[in-house]
Amino acid sequence: VYVTAPGAELEESHPLVGALDQSVDAIVVIDRLGREVVRNAAARKFEGARHGDVLAEDARAELLQQAIAGRAAARELQLYGPPRQVLQLRAFPLHAEGEVIGAVAFTHDVTEGRRVESVRRDLVANVSHELKTPIGALGLLAETMAAADDPAVVQQLAQRVLREADRLAQIVDDLLDLSTIEAQEAPTREPLPVALLISEAVDLVQAAAEIASVPLRVFPRPPEVEITCDHRQLR
């Protein structure tokens, strides 16, 4: 909506400017002659800018000129700081009765989003590398066990398989923990019987204990009480 005469700059006390000041994006509106009409609070910090902000202001002015000519324009700008920033700039022509009467530019800071994407890419690469080792070892151990005739050798290989399986389980647990941290979610806590938790913990290591000839017993008998906890982590 065109709310003022061409070239008439809105005062900072104008309700429209007050509304735009609530936006985290830097917003600049110019009229058909390229004169500034509105600049919100996020964009005012670029006035009289120095260093990287000068580049952002120049890029915005360039996109606004393209928009005045009737063409929407966009650009991503990387400022190497300090601090390092990644800005997305977009400019659009404003029309009334089929004519271009001005243009508006938006500058959105996507630094944090780019940082998170970079961390995720690194995480995927690192986890893939970490998974290759135990998975490759499990395949090799399985082939060796299939060809082995000596029970003692098979038992030794089986113990190594268990160790590699434990490594895989630890990596998966770490990924689950990272997922919870990234989502900023509190761990799920629920009331569970102590006896159930102890029983599940024993079951997890029962096979490994039998292979190692280690007897397992629970003593004394778990009390009939509940504990509020994160089931997976505590087990």
Tab-separated table of C-alpha atoms in Angstrom:
chain	number	residue	atom	x	y	z
A	1	VAL	CA	0.000	0.000	0.000
A	2	TYR	CA	1.372	3.413	-0.951
A	3	VAL	CA	0.684	5.597	2.103
A	4	THR	CA	2.395	8.871	1.331
A	5	ALA	CA	3.159	11.238	-1.494
A	6	PRO	CA	6.250	10.518	-3.590
A	7	GLY	CA	9.381	11.768	-1.878
A	8	ALA	CA	7.690	12.381	1.458
A	9	GLU	CA	9.722	10.561	4.095
A	10	LEU	CA	7.758	9.086	7.002
A	11	GLU	CA	8.681	10.270	10.461
A	12	GLU	CA	10.079	7.655	12.858
A	13	SER	CA	6.988	8.258	15.046
A	14	HIS	CA	4.621	7.251	12.220
A	15	PRO	CA	2.581	4.105	13.121
A	16	LEU	CA	3.787	2.350	9.960
A	17	VAL	CA	7.420	2.859	10.938
A	18	GLY	CA	6.616	1.684	14.455
A	19	ALA	CA	5.124	-1.497	13.042
A	20	LEU	CA	8.099	-2.136	10.750
A	21	ASP	CA	10.466	-1.556	13.667
A	22	GLN	CA	9.193	-4.806	15.164
A	23	SER	CA	10.699	-6.769	12.283
A	24	VAL	CA	14.120	-8.365	12.749
A	25	ASP	CA	14.727	-7.845	9.010
A	26	ALA	CA	16.172	-4.564	7.816
A	27	ILE	CA	13.507	-2.893	5.621
A	28	VAL	CA	14.018	0.122	3.341
A	29	VAL	CA	11.334	1.648	1.096
A	30	ILE	CA	12.066	4.180	-1.644
A	31	ASP	CA	9.802	6.109	-3.994
A	32	ARG	CA	9.828	6.093	-7.793
A	33	LEU	CA	12.611	8.670	-7.848
A	34	GLY	CA	14.839	6.588	-5.602
A	35	ARG	CA	14.304	8.775	-2.532
A	36	GLU	CA	14.050	6.973	0.780
A	37	VAL	CA	10.586	6.900	2.334
A	38	VAL	CA	10.877	4.367	5.183
A	39	ARG	CA	13.793	2.801	7.035
A	40	ASN	CA	13.003	0.592	10.019
A	41	ALA	CA	15.086	0.226	13.185
A	42	ALA	CA	17.013	-2.814	11.907
A	43	ALA	CA	17.978	-0.882	8.758
A	44	ARG	CA	18.860	2.361	10.568
A	45	LYS	CA	21.951	0.700	12.060
A	46	PHE	CA	23.399	0.627	8.518
A	47	GLU	CA	23.229	4.429	8.196
A	48	GLY	CA	26.710	5.900	8.348
A	49	ALA	CA	27.932	2.307	8.276
A	50	ARG	CA	31.543	1.234	8.432
A	51	HIS	CA	33.416	-1.886	7.376
A	52	GLY	CA	31.158	-4.764	6.326
A	53	ASP	CA	27.935	-2.812	6.840
A	54	VAL	CA	28.992	-0.470	4.028
A	55	LEU	CA	28.997	-3.443	1.651
A	56	ALA	CA	25.510	-4.413	2.817
A	57	GLU	CA	24.216	-0.870	2.312
A	58	ASP	CA	25.759	-0.652	-1.178
A	59	ALA	CA	24.331	-4.045	-2.164
A	60	ARG	CA	20.868	-3.031	-0.941
A	61	ALA	CA	21.027	0.238	-2.937
A	62	GLU	CA	21.993	-1.703	-6.064
A	63	LEU	CA	19.083	-4.145	-5.652
A	64	LEU	CA	16.652	-1.270	-5.047
A	65	GLN	CA	17.697	0.344	-8.326
A	66	GLN	CA	16.933	-2.905	-10.138
A	67	ALA	CA	13.560	-3.072	-8.391
A	68	ILE	CA	12.765	0.524	-9.411
A	69	ALA	CA	13.310	-0.623	-12.981
A	70	GLY	CA	10.589	-3.215	-12.409
A	71	ARG	CA	12.747	-6.272	-11.731
A	72	ALA	CA	12.768	-8.195	-8.465
A	73	ALA	CA	16.329	-8.898	-7.359
A	74	ALA	CA	18.062	-11.023	-4.722
A	75	ARG	CA	21.601	-11.559	-3.498
A	76	GLU	CA	23.422	-13.353	-0.696
A	77	LEU	CA	26.241	-11.373	0.865
A	78	GLN	CA	29.001	-12.837	3.023
A	79	LEU	CA	30.726	-10.417	5.388
A	80	TYR	CA	33.899	-11.771	6.906
A	81	GLY	CA	33.697	-9.454	9.905
A	82	PRO	CA	34.360	-9.549	12.650
A	83	PRO	CA	31.778	-10.737	13.345
A	84	ARG	CA	31.252	-12.962	10.332
A	85	GLN	CA	27.773	-12.585	8.830
A	86	VAL	CA	25.724	-14.005	5.981
A	87	LEU	CA	22.944	-11.718	4.753
A	88	GLN	CA	20.137	-12.431	2.303
A	89	LEU	CA	19.026	-9.317	0.445
A	90	ARG	CA	15.843	-9.088	-1.623
A	91	ALA	CA	14.220	-6.145	-3.382
A	92	PHE	CA	10.797	-5.895	-5.037
A	93	PRO	CA	9.086	-3.185	-7.094
A	94	LEU	CA	5.938	-1.593	-5.655
A	95	HIS	CA	3.070	-1.126	-8.091
A	96	ALA	CA	-0.052	1.010	-8.171
A	97	GLU	CA	-2.437	1.201	-11.121
A	98	GLY	CA	-0.012	-0.708	-13.274
A	99	GLU	CA	2.940	1.594	-12.610
A	100	VAL	CA	6.057	1.193	-10.478
A	101	ILE	CA	5.754	3.742	-7.683
A	102	GLY	CA	8.679	2.619	-5.550
A	103	ALA	CA	10.599	-0.347	-4.235
A	104	VAL	CA	11.179	-2.189	-0.972
A	105	ALA	CA	14.281	-4.069	0.163
A	106	PHE	CA	14.560	-6.698	2.890
A	107	THR	CA	17.827	-7.772	4.518
A	108	HIS	CA	17.667	-10.987	6.519
A	109	ASP	CA	20.536	-12.266	8.682
A	110	VAL	CA	20.955	-16.008	7.995
A	111	THR	CA	24.301	-16.348	9.802
A	112	GLU	CA	23.030	-18.749	12.456
A	113	GLY	CA	21.197	-20.879	9.912
A	114	ARG	CA	24.327	-21.208	7.778
A	115	ARG	CA	26.381	-22.091	10.864
A	116	VAL	CA	23.934	-24.839	11.828
A	117	GLU	CA	23.984	-26.209	8.263
A	118	SER	CA	27.787	-26.305	8.355
A	119	VAL	CA	27.780	-28.106	11.698
A	120	ARG	CA	25.297	-30.648	10.365
A	121	ARG	CA	27.384	-31.321	7.266
A	122	ASP	CA	30.485	-31.808	9.401
A	123	LEU	CA	28.559	-34.064	11.775
A	124	VAL	CA	27.280	-36.274	8.960
A	125	ALA	CA	30.788	-36.557	7.500
A	126	ASN	CA	32.352	-37.356	10.881
A	127	VAL	CA	29.684	-39.864	11.886
A	128	SER	CA	29.933	-41.592	8.506
A	129	HIS	CA	33.666	-41.932	9.043
A	130	GLU	CA	33.171	-43.235	12.594
A	131	LEU	CA	30.580	-45.792	11.469
A	132	LYS	CA	32.793	-47.211	8.729
A	133	THR	CA	35.291	-48.662	11.194
A	134	PRO	CA	32.992	-50.829	13.366
A	135	ILE	CA	30.772	-51.807	10.426
A	136	GLY	CA	33.784	-52.893	8.394
A	137	ALA	CA	35.183	-54.778	11.383
A	138	LEU	CA	31.875	-56.578	11.966
A	139	GLY	CA	31.778	-57.748	8.358
A	140	LEU	CA	35.350	-59.006	8.499
A	141	LEU	CA	34.802	-60.747	11.843
A	142	ALA	CA	31.650	-62.444	10.567
A	143	GLU	CA	33.521	-63.799	7.537
A	144	THR	CA	36.347	-65.057	9.747
A	145	MET	CA	33.907	-66.715	12.172
A	146	ALA	CA	32.137	-68.454	9.300
A	147	ALA	CA	35.428	-69.998	8.162
A	148	ALA	CA	36.752	-70.850	11.652
A	149	ASP	CA	36.673	-74.442	12.966
A	150	ASP	CA	38.288	-73.911	16.356
A	151	PRO	CA	35.660	-73.146	19.064
A	152	ALA	CA	38.211	-71.098	20.994
A	153	VAL	CA	38.836	-68.919	17.934
A	154	VAL	CA	35.097	-68.504	17.371
A	155	GLN	CA	34.625	-67.427	21.000
A	156	GLN	CA	37.436	-64.906	20.708
A	157	LEU	CA	35.964	-63.499	17.519
A	158	ALA	CA	32.517	-63.352	19.100
A	159	GLN	CA	33.919	-61.184	21.906
A	160	ARG	CA	35.375	-58.811	19.347
A	161	VAL	CA	32.013	-58.677	17.574
A	162	LEU	CA	30.402	-57.652	20.858
A	163	ARG	CA	32.961	-54.888	21.347
A	164	GLU	CA	32.332	-53.512	17.861
A	165	ALA	CA	28.568	-53.729	18.431
A	166	ASP	CA	29.039	-51.741	21.644
A	167	ARG	CA	30.929	-49.081	19.672
A	168	LEU	CA	28.046	-48.812	17.227
A	169	ALA	CA	25.537	-48.561	20.069
A	170	GLN	CA	27.596	-45.789	21.681
A	171	ILE	CA	27.679	-43.800	18.439
A	172	VAL	CA	23.908	-44.136	18.075
A	173	ASP	CA	23.404	-43.023	21.695
A	174	ASP	CA	25.623	-39.993	21.074
A	175	LEU	CA	23.577	-39.086	18.001
A	176	LEU	CA	20.354	-39.340	19.983
A	177	ASP	CA	21.830	-37.092	22.675
A	178	LEU	CA	22.925	-34.545	20.064
A	179	SER	CA	19.470	-34.611	18.497
A	180	THR	CA	17.905	-33.845	21.881
A	181	ILE	CA	20.372	-31.012	22.525
A	182	GLU	CA	19.859	-29.474	19.072
A	183	ALA	CA	16.083	-29.580	19.449
A	184	GLN	CA	16.533	-27.918	22.859
A	185	GLU	CA	14.170	-30.448	24.315
A	186	ALA	CA	14.286	-31.608	27.892
A	187	PRO	CA	14.930	-35.349	28.262
A	188	THR	CA	11.781	-37.422	28.513
A	189	ARG	CA	11.316	-38.411	32.133
A	190	GLU	CA	8.735	-40.906	33.307
A	191	PRO	CA	8.150	-42.960	36.459
A	192	LEU	CA	9.492	-46.501	36.039
A	193	PRO	CA	9.851	-49.436	38.461
A	194	VAL	CA	13.415	-49.907	39.668
A	195	ALA	CA	12.995	-53.676	39.250
A	196	LEU	CA	12.169	-53.216	35.548
A	197	LEU	CA	15.219	-51.017	34.945
A	198	ILE	CA	17.558	-53.484	36.649
A	199	SER	CA	16.049	-56.399	34.746
A	200	GLU	CA	16.533	-54.635	31.404
A	201	ALA	CA	20.118	-53.677	32.306
A	202	VAL	CA	20.925	-57.304	33.125
A	203	ASP	CA	19.353	-58.488	29.861
A	204	LEU	CA	21.571	-56.096	27.878
A	205	VAL	CA	24.775	-57.716	29.130
A	206	GLN	CA	23.537	-61.265	29.740
A	207	ALA	CA	24.821	-62.707	26.449
A	208	ALA	CA	28.251	-61.113	26.830
A	209	ALA	CA	28.473	-62.353	30.420
A	210	GLU	CA	27.648	-65.925	29.427
A	211	ILE	CA	30.315	-65.902	26.705
A	212	ALA	CA	32.836	-64.654	29.264
A	213	SER	CA	31.606	-67.199	31.856
A	214	VAL	CA	30.718	-64.409	34.270
A	215	PRO	CA	27.689	-65.262	36.418
A	216	LEU	CA	25.161	-62.450	36.897
A	217	ARG	CA	22.790	-62.151	39.839
A	218	VAL	CA	20.837	-59.292	41.355
A	219	PHE	CA	21.058	-58.976	45.104
A	220	PRO	CA	19.231	-57.952	47.127
A	221	ARG	CA	15.887	-58.118	45.386
A	222	PRO	CA	15.001	-54.682	43.888
A	223	PRO	CA	12.486	-52.784	46.018
A	224	GLU	CA	8.996	-52.204	44.678
A	225	VAL	CA	9.542	-48.496	44.102
A	226	GLU	CA	9.565	-46.235	41.056
A	227	ILE	CA	12.038	-43.614	39.923
A	228	THR	CA	11.354	-40.699	37.569
A	229	CYS	CA	14.058	-40.852	34.911
A	230	ASP	CA	15.121	-40.917	31.268
A	231	HIS	CA	14.519	-44.601	30.539
A	232	ARG	CA	17.129	-45.052	27.803
A	233	GLN	CA	19.954	-43.163	29.485
A	234	LEU	CA	19.545	-44.734	32.884
A	235	ARG	CA	19.264	-48.260	31.504
